[in-house]
Each structure stands twice: as structure tokens, then as C-alpha cells.
Amino acid sequence: MPVPKPMRWSLAAVLVLTTASGCGSTAAMTTVSSPQRGEIGIALPTTTSARWVGDGESMQRQFELLGYRTDLQYAEDDVNKQISQLEQMIAEGDKALVIGAIDGSALKDVLAKAAAKKIPIISYDRLIRDTPDLSYYATFDNYKVGVLQATSIVDDLGLKKGKGPFTLELFAGSADDNNATFFFNGAMSVLQPYISAGKLEVASGETAFAKVATQRWDGKIAKARMASLLSSTYTGKRVDAVLSPYDGISRGIIEALKEAGYGGSKALPVITGQDAELDSVKLIVSGEQSETVYKDTRELAKVAVQMTNSLLTGGKPEVNDTKQYDNGVEVVPTFLLQPVNVDKSNYERVLVDGGYYTADQING
Ligand code: GAL
């Protein structure tokens, strides 16, 4: 996927594109003397998920190469803490804000304060809703993430070859994260025809987004729901597939399944995921999780850094979607990157050859 070409480009920026690498690694970088351009505030949701740590490190590295200082803050899924962090960044005179929101609808007031000071705001990965103050949005094709997850269920079960009927349970992400609906709708666009045709049966009857959402993407909540579904619905039958929107949720689901006797002679169901977190890649190698959707956070960081730098140097960031992401107030100009399905057949090529993990990290 090509990265957007900025309108005005410095030597340092070109070097960022050619040298930034490593998920969460401290890759050696070419040093370039750049002018000191002020501080960028980066507000991310949590360090409990490895991907956000990688996003933060990549952005820090790339901004610093361009001559910016960074103030990287994680709010550990505490919405008020994230608002205070943003207030602090605005008070300190940060030149721009890059925000991965916890609750996408809770930042309107604090962003109005930033806008009053003409501070550009980039919505990072998750769309911030109900505000007129966003400059741009950098993310992956979120609908496609769900399509990839559901397609892997269809393929692994052999539904296209006419196999079935099979049982399926559905999990979605956090209802306050705009992405969660996109993932779920993308997945249902593929699964619903099979459900309607009786080839997939959601035996619990729980198919509404509100019913299957998982607050704050919490694996423990997902584990408890899976355990309860198994004891209420699956005493006399097996569950054949589970749609899970994110690796941390998938690991909770797998724990519940194993505690209920799956994983030995009773095979685990097909289970999806997202983010290519190391712990889940290991489960893919061992055959416990079926797939994950890989989103190269190094690339997303590049897009956000380029957007920000372009705005701060008088350029106009490149976008490739001006239709899909309506935040309730306006359609936010967006750059979408492409997610990639990863399973046992291609994880080495995509993740190891692509430099995201080393083989030792995965097999160690
Ligand atoms: C979503 C994000 C996913 C996953 C999830 C849980 O917003 O797009 O990649 O990280 O949050 O953190």
C-alpha cells in the first residue's frame, strides 16, 4: 500500500519513510539535524494492548526525526484521564494533537479548546465523533477488517463448498469505539446470508450489536460472556465458530472454551481476531486461534506523522476516502490503509519477512 505523498517534504521526512521499522523496537535511525519545531501531543488509549505501545513508539521515533518533540501519554482506558492529558497538552502549547480516543464521543469539549487555539487534530485509528474540530483521520479500512474475519470463518468451515449447518457465536468490540460498528457490519455483510439461509445458526440468538459488544475491548468480559453462552446454550452441542473482533477478546474466549473442555478431543471452534498481537500469533501457530487481521501500525504511524507535518508546514495531507467517515457533524477526510488476513499459512511471510516480529519472538 503506498503511503501518501506530502505536498511539501523535507529531507528528514524522506529519511523517516526509508528507515522507520520495527514493531515496538528501537531500530537504529539515521540522524538528521532538523530545526526544532515544537511539541506534538500524542494521546493513546492504553498500554495493556501491545499494538498501542507499538503505535506510540513508531510515532515518537518518526516525529523526533522530523525535529519535533513528543509528549506521548496513555490513559489506561480512563476517559477522564485522557481528557486531562489533552487539556495539559493544549495548555503546554503543543503544536498538534494525534489522538487514539478511548470513548469516541467524550472529547468534543476538550477538542473545542484545542480548535480555539488553532491546534490541528488528527484522529488516530478510531474516529472521534460529534465534533467539528477534527483536521484529518488516519486509519485502516475498518469495514474490510470485519469482511476478512468473516471470510476466514466461511472458508475454514467450508461453507462455500456447501458444508454445514454450523453453530456460530458473535462478539463485537466496545460500543463507544466507532470502529467496533464498522468491524461488526463488515463481518455481518458476509455472515448474514449464511445465517438467513440456515447454514450458520447463532444458537444463543444474540445477534444485535448492543448485545454482543464488549466494553473497552476487555478480554475478561468476553471470557465471562463466552463461559455463560457455553453453559446456557451449548450443553448438548458444540460451538463451531466464534467471530471475535480483536486478539485480546479472542484470548479470553479461548480461555473460556478450554475451561469448558474444548481444545483436546473436542476441537476448538474457528476463532478470529485482529491486531496480530504476539500472544495471538503464537496461538495461531499452535492452531488455537484461526486468524488475525494484521494492521501494520508502523504504516499508520507514518500516515499520521505525515499528515501532521504536512499541516504544520503549510501542505495539504493526501487522503483516499472522503465518504465513509461521518462523525455525526461532518465527513472527516481520511487516509485508509489496507488490513491483511494472517493465518498459519502466511504468518511467516507477512509478519516475519515483513519485519514486524522475529521468528524467535514468535517461536520463543
Ligand atoms: C480498535 C482498533 C483495533 C483494536 C481495538 C482494541 O479501535 O482499531 O485494532 O486495537 O481497538 O484495542
mmCIF file of C-alpha atoms and ligand atoms in Angstrom:
data_model
loop_
_atom_site.group_PDB
_atom_site.id
_atom_site.type_symbol
_atom_site.label_atom_id
_atom_site.label_comp_id
_atom_site.label_asym_id
_atom_site.label_seq_id
_atom_site.Cartn_x
_atom_site.Cartn_y
_atom_site.Cartn_z
ATOM 1 C CA MET A 1 0.000 0.000 0.000
ATOM 2 C CA PRO A 2 1.631 3.254 -0.965
ATOM 3 C CA VAL A 3 1.881 5.867 1.723
ATOM 4 C CA PRO A 4 0.567 9.323 0.925
ATOM 5 C CA LYS A 5 2.984 11.770 -0.637
ATOM 6 C CA PRO A 6 3.057 15.004 1.230
ATOM 7 C CA MET A 7 2.906 18.257 -0.673
ATOM 8 C CA ARG A 8 5.973 19.671 0.984
ATOM 9 C CA TRP A 9 8.612 17.284 2.004
ATOM 10 C CA SER A 10 11.830 17.693 3.944
ATOM 11 C CA LEU A 11 14.955 15.550 3.763
ATOM 12 C CA ALA A 12 14.279 14.343 7.280
ATOM 13 C CA ALA A 13 10.798 13.247 6.266
ATOM 14 C CA VAL A 14 12.161 11.211 3.379
ATOM 15 C CA LEU A 15 14.544 9.507 5.770
ATOM 16 C CA VAL A 16 11.668 8.628 8.071
ATOM 17 C CA LEU A 17 9.982 6.835 5.197
ATOM 18 C CA THR A 18 13.053 4.879 4.312
ATOM 19 C CA THR A 19 14.342 3.988 7.753
ATOM 20 C CA ALA A 20 11.468 3.604 10.196
ATOM 21 C CA SER A 21 10.983 -0.047 11.073
ATOM 22 C CA GLY A 22 10.275 -2.492 13.846
ATOM 23 C CA CYS A 23 7.119 -3.007 15.868
ATOM 24 C CA GLY A 24 7.949 -1.646 19.269
ATOM 25 C CA SER A 25 11.650 -1.990 18.545
ATOM 26 C CA THR A 26 14.260 0.679 18.913
ATOM 27 C CA ALA A 27 15.528 0.446 15.373
ATOM 28 C CA ALA A 28 18.671 2.401 14.665
ATOM 29 C CA MET A 29 17.763 5.546 12.797
ATOM 30 C CA THR A 30 19.718 7.838 10.557
ATOM 31 C CA THR A 31 20.324 11.026 12.451
ATOM 32 C CA VAL A 32 19.457 14.209 10.672
ATOM 33 C CA SER A 33 19.767 17.645 12.067
ATOM 34 C CA SER A 34 16.342 19.235 11.826
ATOM 35 C CA PRO A 35 15.053 22.514 13.092
ATOM 36 C CA GLN A 36 13.297 22.366 16.450
ATOM 37 C CA ARG A 37 9.669 22.509 15.507
ATOM 38 C CA GLY A 38 7.885 22.310 18.841
ATOM 39 C CA GLU A 39 5.992 19.583 20.637
ATOM 40 C CA ILE A 40 3.337 17.167 19.356
ATOM 41 C CA GLY A 41 0.848 15.697 21.830
ATOM 42 C CA ILE A 42 0.116 12.011 21.255
ATOM 43 C CA ALA A 43 -2.760 10.660 23.359
ATOM 44 C CA LEU A 44 -3.364 6.906 23.147
ATOM 45 C CA PRO A 45 -5.846 4.662 24.964
ATOM 46 C CA THR A 46 -3.884 2.004 26.848
ATOM 47 C CA THR A 47 -0.617 0.153 27.273
ATOM 48 C CA THR A 48 -2.440 -3.106 28.085
ATOM 49 C CA SER A 49 -2.672 -3.864 24.371
ATOM 50 C CA ALA A 50 0.693 -4.296 22.649
ATOM 51 C CA ARG A 51 -0.407 -2.602 19.450
ATOM 52 C CA TRP A 52 -0.891 0.818 21.063
ATOM 53 C CA VAL A 53 2.597 0.624 22.523
ATOM 54 C CA GLY A 54 3.918 -0.016 19.011
ATOM 55 C CA ASP A 55 1.871 2.862 17.572
ATOM 56 C CA GLY A 56 3.218 5.244 20.216
ATOM 57 C CA GLU A 57 6.852 4.253 19.751
ATOM 58 C CA SER A 58 6.636 4.483 15.977
ATOM 59 C CA MET A 59 5.084 7.943 16.060
ATOM 60 C CA GLN A 60 7.568 9.204 18.632
ATOM 61 C CA ARG A 61 10.502 7.998 16.567
ATOM 62 C CA GLN A 62 9.193 9.497 13.358
ATOM 63 C CA PHE A 63 8.178 12.854 14.827
ATOM 64 C CA GLU A 64 11.532 13.210 16.550
ATOM 65 C CA LEU A 65 13.358 12.555 13.284
ATOM 66 C CA LEU A 66 11.471 15.455 11.780
ATOM 67 C CA GLY A 67 12.625 17.766 14.539
ATOM 68 C CA TYR A 68 9.530 17.678 16.773
ATOM 69 C CA ARG A 69 9.452 16.865 20.475
ATOM 70 C CA THR A 70 6.719 14.475 21.542
ATOM 71 C CA ASP A 71 4.557 14.180 24.609
ATOM 72 C CA LEU A 72 3.214 10.601 24.472
ATOM 73 C CA GLN A 73 0.508 9.836 27.033
ATOM 74 C CA TYR A 74 -1.530 6.698 27.681
ATOM 75 C CA ALA A 75 -4.738 6.986 29.704
ATOM 76 C CA GLU A 76 -5.171 3.274 30.561
ATOM 77 C CA ASP A 77 -8.758 3.293 29.332
ATOM 78 C CA ASP A 78 -9.771 6.052 31.755
ATOM 79 C CA VAL A 79 -11.771 8.597 29.749
ATOM 80 C CA ASN A 80 -11.358 11.460 32.237
ATOM 81 C CA LYS A 81 -7.645 10.831 32.397
ATOM 82 C CA GLN A 82 -7.428 11.143 28.622
ATOM 83 C CA ILE A 83 -9.336 14.437 28.745
ATOM 84 C CA SER A 84 -6.927 15.784 31.420
ATOM 85 C CA GLN A 85 -3.929 14.694 29.359
ATOM 86 C CA LEU A 86 -5.301 16.573 26.353
ATOM 87 C CA GLU A 87 -6.001 19.658 28.460
ATOM 88 C CA GLN A 88 -2.418 19.575 29.653
ATOM 89 C CA MET A 89 -1.093 19.261 26.098
ATOM 90 C CA ILE A 90 -3.174 22.237 24.981
ATOM 91 C CA ALA A 91 -2.039 24.287 27.993
ATOM 92 C CA GLU A 92 1.601 23.459 27.238
ATOM 93 C CA GLY A 93 1.255 24.884 23.734
ATOM 94 C CA ASP A 94 1.599 21.634 21.769
ATOM 95 C CA LYS A 95 1.598 22.321 18.046
ATOM 96 C CA ALA A 96 -0.728 19.444 17.081
ATOM 97 C CA LEU A 97 -2.629 16.583 18.711
ATOM 98 C CA VAL A 98 -2.759 12.985 17.498
ATOM 99 C CA ILE A 99 -5.471 11.124 19.374
ATOM 100 C CA GLY A 100 -6.483 7.480 19.676
ATOM 101 C CA ALA A 101 -9.686 8.039 21.637
ATOM 102 C CA ILE A 102 -10.992 5.808 24.401
ATOM 103 C CA ASP A 103 -14.606 6.983 24.215
ATOM 104 C CA GLY A 104 -15.063 8.455 20.742
ATOM 105 C CA SER A 105 -17.912 10.694 21.869
ATOM 106 C CA ALA A 106 -16.345 12.172 25.000
ATOM 107 C CA LEU A 107 -13.776 14.586 23.574
ATOM 108 C CA LYS A 108 -15.948 17.297 21.998
ATOM 109 C CA ASP A 109 -15.380 19.935 24.698
ATOM 110 C CA VAL A 110 -11.656 19.458 25.081
ATOM 111 C CA LEU A 111 -11.194 19.497 21.307
ATOM 112 C CA ALA A 112 -13.083 22.787 21.115
ATOM 113 C CA LYS A 113 -10.395 24.246 23.391
ATOM 114 C CA ALA A 114 -7.699 22.992 21.000
ATOM 115 C CA ALA A 115 -9.549 24.359 17.992
ATOM 116 C CA ALA A 116 -9.837 27.761 19.651
ATOM 117 C CA LYS A 117 -6.031 27.809 19.674
ATOM 118 C CA LYS A 118 -5.913 26.592 16.053
ATOM 119 C CA ILE A 119 -4.199 23.350 17.031
ATOM 120 C CA PRO A 120 -4.618 20.726 14.277
ATOM 121 C CA ILE A 121 -6.169 17.457 15.475
ATOM 122 C CA ILE A 122 -5.600 14.078 13.855
ATOM 123 C CA SER A 123 -7.988 11.288 14.809
ATOM 124 C CA TYR A 124 -5.780 8.196 15.029
ATOM 125 C CA ASP A 125 -7.163 4.742 14.183
ATOM 126 C CA ARG A 126 -10.509 5.466 15.930
ATOM 127 C CA LEU A 127 -12.818 8.190 14.633
ATOM 128 C CA ILE A 128 -13.629 10.897 17.183
ATOM 129 C CA ARG A 129 -17.329 11.653 16.970
ATOM 130 C CA ASP A 130 -19.675 14.620 17.449
ATOM 131 C CA THR A 131 -17.055 17.327 16.910
ATOM 132 C CA PRO A 132 -16.473 19.823 14.088
ATOM 133 C CA ASP A 133 -12.829 20.206 15.122
ATOM 134 C CA LEU A 134 -11.018 17.284 13.508
ATOM 135 C CA SER A 135 -8.497 18.048 10.794
ATOM 136 C CA TYR A 136 -7.989 14.533 9.406
ATOM 137 C CA TYR A 137 -8.445 10.852 10.193
ATOM 138 C CA ALA A 138 -5.770 8.158 9.706
ATOM 139 C CA THR A 139 -6.946 4.566 9.949
ATOM 140 C CA PHE A 140 -7.281 1.175 8.284
ATOM 141 C CA ASP A 141 -10.233 0.078 6.193
ATOM 142 C CA ASN A 142 -12.310 -0.866 9.212
ATOM 143 C CA TYR A 143 -15.230 -2.383 7.285
ATOM 144 C CA LYS A 144 -12.785 -4.620 5.440
ATOM 145 C CA VAL A 145 -11.366 -5.867 8.758
ATOM 146 C CA GLY A 146 -14.763 -7.400 9.522
ATOM 147 C CA VAL A 147 -15.081 -8.767 5.994
ATOM 148 C CA LEU A 148 -11.699 -10.510 6.357
ATOM 149 C CA GLN A 149 -12.626 -12.018 9.722
ATOM 150 C CA ALA A 150 -15.950 -13.344 8.475
ATOM 151 C CA THR A 151 -14.468 -14.614 5.227
ATOM 152 C CA SER A 152 -11.991 -16.698 7.188
ATOM 153 C CA ILE A 153 -14.916 -18.274 9.092
ATOM 154 C CA VAL A 154 -16.690 -19.053 5.807
ATOM 155 C CA ASP A 155 -13.520 -20.535 4.314
ATOM 156 C CA ASP A 156 -12.447 -22.536 7.368
ATOM 157 C CA LEU A 157 -15.899 -24.092 7.793
ATOM 158 C CA GLY A 158 -16.145 -24.910 4.080
ATOM 159 C CA LEU A 159 -19.450 -23.067 3.713
ATOM 160 C CA LYS A 160 -18.805 -22.217 0.085
ATOM 161 C CA LYS A 161 -18.415 -25.936 -0.614
ATOM 162 C CA GLY A 162 -21.882 -26.482 0.794
ATOM 163 C CA LYS A 163 -20.853 -27.796 4.205
ATOM 164 C CA GLY A 164 -22.995 -27.056 7.268
ATOM 165 C CA PRO A 165 -25.123 -26.132 9.058
ATOM 166 C CA PHE A 166 -22.762 -24.920 11.775
ATOM 167 C CA THR A 167 -23.200 -23.045 15.053
ATOM 168 C CA LEU A 168 -21.672 -19.593 15.475
ATOM 169 C CA GLU A 169 -21.423 -17.012 18.246
ATOM 170 C CA LEU A 170 -20.751 -13.317 17.694
ATOM 171 C CA PHE A 171 -18.613 -10.872 19.662
ATOM 172 C CA ALA A 172 -18.133 -7.184 18.876
ATOM 173 C CA GLY A 173 -15.823 -4.504 20.289
ATOM 174 C CA SER A 174 -16.513 -1.566 22.566
ATOM 175 C CA ALA A 175 -19.720 0.283 21.722
ATOM 176 C CA ASP A 176 -18.071 3.667 22.410
ATOM 177 C CA ASP A 177 -15.446 2.983 19.709
ATOM 178 C CA ASN A 178 -16.681 3.901 16.224
ATOM 179 C CA ASN A 179 -14.504 1.145 14.744
ATOM 180 C CA ALA A 180 -16.442 -1.572 16.546
ATOM 181 C CA THR A 181 -19.572 -0.973 14.452
ATOM 182 C CA PHE A 182 -17.559 -0.921 11.225
ATOM 183 C CA PHE A 183 -15.891 -4.250 12.087
ATOM 184 C CA PHE A 184 -19.230 -5.819 13.036
ATOM 185 C CA ASN A 185 -21.099 -4.527 9.986
ATOM 186 C CA GLY A 186 -18.300 -5.682 7.687
ATOM 187 C CA ALA A 187 -18.388 -9.155 9.239
ATOM 188 C CA MET A 188 -22.187 -9.387 9.133
ATOM 189 C CA SER A 189 -22.219 -8.435 5.462
ATOM 190 C CA VAL A 190 -20.529 -11.787 4.856
ATOM 191 C CA LEU A 191 -22.170 -13.889 7.604
ATOM 192 C CA GLN A 192 -25.791 -12.737 7.376
ATOM 193 C CA PRO A 193 -26.589 -14.536 4.093
ATOM 194 C CA TYR A 194 -25.437 -17.826 5.642
ATOM 195 C CA ILE A 195 -27.423 -17.110 8.824
ATOM 196 C CA SER A 196 -30.525 -16.306 6.778
ATOM 197 C CA ALA A 197 -30.060 -19.494 4.748
ATOM 198 C CA GLY A 198 -29.806 -21.603 7.931
ATOM 199 C CA LYS A 199 -26.195 -22.576 7.184
ATOM 200 C CA LEU A 200 -24.961 -20.721 10.274
ATOM 201 C CA GLU A 201 -27.004 -20.774 13.469
ATOM 202 C CA VAL A 202 -26.340 -18.249 16.231
ATOM 203 C CA ALA A 203 -27.674 -20.669 18.814
ATOM 204 C CA SER A 204 -27.793 -18.114 21.642
ATOM 205 C CA GLY A 205 -29.984 -15.862 19.495
ATOM 206 C CA GLU A 206 -27.666 -12.948 20.381
ATOM 207 C CA THR A 207 -27.065 -11.136 17.113
ATOM 208 C CA ALA A 208 -27.687 -7.442 17.869
ATOM 209 C CA PHE A 209 -24.562 -5.283 18.106
ATOM 210 C CA ALA A 210 -25.597 -3.892 21.516
ATOM 211 C CA LYS A 211 -25.995 -7.437 22.852
ATOM 212 C CA VAL A 212 -22.642 -8.749 21.617
ATOM 213 C CA ALA A 213 -20.481 -5.633 22.231
ATOM 214 C CA THR A 214 -17.576 -5.909 24.693
ATOM 215 C CA GLN A 215 -16.996 -2.825 26.836
ATOM 216 C CA ARG A 216 -13.431 -1.429 26.469
ATOM 217 C CA TRP A 217 -12.449 -4.465 24.375
ATOM 218 C CA ASP A 218 -11.901 -6.289 27.670
ATOM 219 C CA GLY A 219 -10.869 -9.953 27.299
ATOM 220 C CA LYS A 220 -12.161 -10.772 30.787
ATOM 221 C CA ILE A 221 -15.651 -9.556 29.903
ATOM 222 C CA ALA A 222 -15.540 -11.633 26.717
ATOM 223 C CA LYS A 223 -14.355 -14.673 28.656
ATOM 224 C CA ALA A 224 -17.266 -14.360 31.097
ATOM 225 C CA ARG A 225 -19.786 -13.997 28.249
ATOM 226 C CA MET A 226 -18.355 -16.997 26.379
ATOM 227 C CA ALA A 227 -18.466 -19.093 29.574
ATOM 228 C CA SER A 228 -22.069 -18.113 30.117
ATOM 229 C CA LEU A 229 -23.019 -18.905 26.497
ATOM 230 C CA LEU A 230 -21.372 -22.318 26.795
ATOM 231 C CA SER A 231 -23.253 -23.221 29.957
ATOM 232 C CA SER A 232 -26.601 -21.798 28.854
ATOM 233 C CA THR A 233 -26.679 -22.795 25.189
ATOM 234 C CA TYR A 234 -24.031 -25.379 24.402
ATOM 235 C CA THR A 235 -24.572 -28.163 26.933
ATOM 236 C CA GLY A 236 -25.762 -30.641 24.328
ATOM 237 C CA LYS A 237 -23.960 -29.309 21.255
ATOM 238 C CA ARG A 238 -20.699 -27.753 20.162
ATOM 239 C CA VAL A 239 -19.928 -24.249 19.010
ATOM 240 C CA ASP A 240 -18.251 -24.396 15.599
ATOM 241 C CA ALA A 241 -17.154 -20.790 15.077
ATOM 242 C CA VAL A 242 -16.736 -17.582 17.061
ATOM 243 C CA LEU A 243 -16.475 -14.150 15.460
ATOM 244 C CA SER A 244 -14.070 -12.166 17.638
ATOM 245 C CA PRO A 245 -13.106 -8.604 16.672
ATOM 246 C CA TYR A 246 -9.749 -8.347 18.462
ATOM 247 C CA ASP A 247 -6.967 -10.637 19.703
ATOM 248 C CA GLY A 248 -7.350 -9.686 23.394
ATOM 249 C CA ILE A 249 -11.018 -10.709 23.197
ATOM 250 C CA SER A 250 -10.097 -13.889 21.292
ATOM 251 C CA ARG A 251 -7.704 -14.957 24.051
ATOM 252 C CA GLY A 252 -10.453 -14.527 26.655
ATOM 253 C CA ILE A 253 -12.824 -16.582 24.509
ATOM 254 C CA ILE A 254 -10.227 -19.333 24.048
ATOM 255 C CA GLU A 255 -9.670 -19.494 27.827
ATOM 256 C CA ALA A 256 -13.393 -19.950 28.439
ATOM 257 C CA LEU A 257 -13.594 -22.634 25.752
ATOM 258 C CA LYS A 258 -10.652 -24.554 27.194
ATOM 259 C CA GLU A 259 -12.097 -24.367 30.695
ATOM 260 C CA ALA A 260 -15.279 -25.888 29.261
ATOM 261 C CA GLY A 261 -13.386 -28.826 27.728
ATOM 262 C CA TYR A 262 -12.581 -27.621 24.217
ATOM 263 C CA GLY A 263 -9.082 -27.957 22.844
ATOM 264 C CA GLY A 264 -8.428 -31.664 23.392
ATOM 265 C CA SER A 265 -10.501 -34.345 21.747
ATOM 266 C CA LYS A 266 -13.218 -31.725 21.339
ATOM 267 C CA ALA A 267 -11.676 -29.376 18.776
ATOM 268 C CA LEU A 268 -11.739 -25.640 19.378
ATOM 269 C CA PRO A 269 -14.064 -23.697 17.089
ATOM 270 C CA VAL A 270 -12.823 -21.424 14.317
ATOM 271 C CA ILE A 271 -11.886 -18.194 16.146
ATOM 272 C CA THR A 272 -10.980 -14.882 14.506
ATOM 273 C CA GLY A 273 -9.022 -11.881 15.836
ATOM 274 C CA GLN A 274 -7.326 -8.605 14.995
ATOM 275 C CA ASP A 275 -4.032 -6.775 15.571
ATOM 276 C CA ALA A 276 -1.553 -9.659 15.181
ATOM 277 C CA GLU A 277 -0.615 -9.397 18.848
ATOM 278 C CA LEU A 278 2.353 -11.630 19.630
ATOM 279 C CA ASP A 279 0.423 -13.807 22.104
ATOM 280 C CA SER A 280 -2.237 -14.444 19.497
ATOM 281 C CA VAL A 281 0.237 -15.113 16.697
ATOM 282 C CA LYS A 282 1.612 -17.854 18.953
ATOM 283 C CA LEU A 283 -1.937 -19.247 19.290
ATOM 284 C CA ILE A 284 -2.257 -19.214 15.508
ATOM 285 C CA VAL A 285 0.965 -21.193 15.197
ATOM 286 C CA SER A 286 -0.287 -23.701 17.796
ATOM 287 C CA GLY A 287 -3.623 -23.959 15.980
ATOM 288 C CA GLU A 288 -5.802 -22.500 18.742
ATOM 289 C CA GLN A 289 -6.746 -19.209 17.056
ATOM 290 C CA SER A 290 -7.628 -19.418 13.362
ATOM 291 C CA GLU A 291 -6.676 -15.999 12.065
ATOM 292 C CA THR A 292 -5.929 -12.429 12.958
ATOM 293 C CA VAL A 293 -6.185 -9.236 10.946
ATOM 294 C CA TYR A 294 -2.797 -7.594 10.724
ATOM 295 C CA LYS A 295 -2.664 -3.820 10.652
ATOM 296 C CA ASP A 296 0.902 -2.584 10.316
ATOM 297 C CA THR A 297 0.994 0.113 12.987
ATOM 298 C CA ARG A 298 4.308 1.386 11.606
ATOM 299 C CA GLU A 299 2.457 2.384 8.445
ATOM 300 C CA LEU A 300 -0.393 4.007 10.349
ATOM 301 C CA ALA A 301 2.126 5.983 12.389
ATOM 302 C CA LYS A 302 3.769 7.129 9.145
ATOM 303 C CA VAL A 303 0.470 8.363 7.756
ATOM 304 C CA ALA A 304 -0.369 10.278 10.944
ATOM 305 C CA VAL A 305 3.102 11.801 11.177
ATOM 306 C CA GLN A 306 2.980 12.862 7.539
ATOM 307 C CA MET A 307 -0.487 14.360 7.930
ATOM 308 C CA THR A 308 0.613 16.323 10.969
ATOM 309 C CA ASN A 309 3.868 17.520 9.443
ATOM 310 C CA SER A 310 2.118 18.496 6.264
ATOM 311 C CA LEU A 311 -0.462 20.561 8.175
ATOM 312 C CA LEU A 312 2.245 22.260 10.225
ATOM 313 C CA THR A 313 4.340 23.135 7.190
ATOM 314 C CA GLY A 314 1.552 24.581 5.082
ATOM 315 C CA GLY A 315 0.847 21.498 2.974
ATOM 316 C CA LYS A 316 -2.338 19.546 2.361
ATOM 317 C CA PRO A 317 -2.319 15.920 3.539
ATOM 318 C CA GLU A 318 -3.264 13.291 0.997
ATOM 319 C CA VAL A 319 -6.477 11.368 1.649
ATOM 320 C CA ASN A 320 -8.136 8.468 -0.140
ATOM 321 C CA ASP A 321 -11.584 8.443 1.447
ATOM 322 C CA THR A 322 -13.921 11.391 1.708
ATOM 323 C CA LYS A 323 -17.200 9.497 2.093
ATOM 324 C CA GLN A 324 -17.255 6.771 4.727
ATOM 325 C CA TYR A 325 -16.333 8.502 7.961
ATOM 326 C CA ASP A 326 -19.137 10.796 9.030
ATOM 327 C CA ASN A 327 -18.564 11.622 12.696
ATOM 328 C CA GLY A 328 -22.072 12.932 13.268
ATOM 329 C CA VAL A 329 -21.085 16.527 12.469
ATOM 330 C CA GLU A 330 -19.060 16.204 9.273
ATOM 331 C CA VAL A 331 -17.448 13.708 6.947
ATOM 332 C CA VAL A 332 -13.816 13.622 8.027
ATOM 333 C CA PRO A 333 -11.167 13.399 5.262
ATOM 334 C CA THR A 334 -9.436 10.094 5.785
ATOM 335 C CA PHE A 335 -6.433 8.087 4.699
ATOM 336 C CA LEU A 336 -7.276 4.382 4.788
ATOM 337 C CA LEU A 337 -4.609 1.685 4.911
ATOM 338 C CA GLN A 338 -5.333 -1.907 3.954
ATOM 339 C CA PRO A 339 -5.616 -4.641 6.612
ATOM 340 C CA VAL A 340 -4.236 -8.114 5.847
ATOM 341 C CA ASN A 341 -5.618 -11.504 6.819
ATOM 342 C CA VAL A 342 -2.972 -13.566 8.650
ATOM 343 C CA ASP A 343 -3.236 -17.252 9.447
ATOM 344 C CA LYS A 344 -0.983 -20.278 9.767
ATOM 345 C CA SER A 345 -0.323 -20.310 6.019
ATOM 346 C CA ASN A 346 1.147 -16.807 5.699
ATOM 347 C CA TYR A 347 2.255 -15.510 9.121
ATOM 348 C CA GLU A 348 5.947 -16.107 8.365
ATOM 349 C CA ARG A 349 5.840 -14.260 5.075
ATOM 350 C CA VAL A 350 3.755 -11.350 6.354
ATOM 351 C CA LEU A 351 4.954 -10.890 9.923
ATOM 352 C CA VAL A 352 8.496 -12.266 9.959
ATOM 353 C CA ASP A 353 9.632 -11.363 6.440
ATOM 354 C CA GLY A 354 7.832 -8.028 6.889
ATOM 355 C CA GLY A 355 9.977 -7.315 9.971
ATOM 356 C CA TYR A 356 7.043 -6.968 12.388
ATOM 357 C CA TYR A 357 8.279 -9.827 14.586
ATOM 358 C CA THR A 358 11.332 -12.034 14.555
ATOM 359 C CA ALA A 359 10.907 -15.782 14.239
ATOM 360 C CA ASP A 360 12.399 -16.075 17.746
ATOM 361 C CA GLN A 361 9.722 -13.801 19.211
ATOM 362 C CA ILE A 362 7.007 -15.995 17.719
ATOM 363 C CA ASN A 363 8.556 -19.357 18.486
ATOM 364 C CA GLY A 364 10.250 -18.443 21.764
HETATM 365 C C1 GAL B 1 -9.793 -0.728 17.840
HETATM 366 C C2 GAL B 1 -8.648 -0.911 16.909
HETATM 367 C C3 GAL B 1 -8.286 -2.360 16.863
HETATM 368 C C4 GAL B 1 -8.015 -2.874 18.271
HETATM 369 C C5 GAL B 1 -9.093 -2.477 19.241
HETATM 370 C C6 GAL B 1 -8.730 -2.780 20.678
HETATM 371 O O1 GAL B 1 -10.199 0.593 17.839
HETATM 372 O O2 GAL B 1 -8.956 -0.461 15.616
HETATM 373 O O3 GAL B 1 -7.158 -2.528 16.037
HETATM 374 O O4 GAL B 1 -6.755 -2.389 18.695
HETATM 375 O O5 GAL B 1 -9.378 -1.103 19.142
HETATM 376 O O6 GAL B 1 -7.610 -2.045 21.106
#
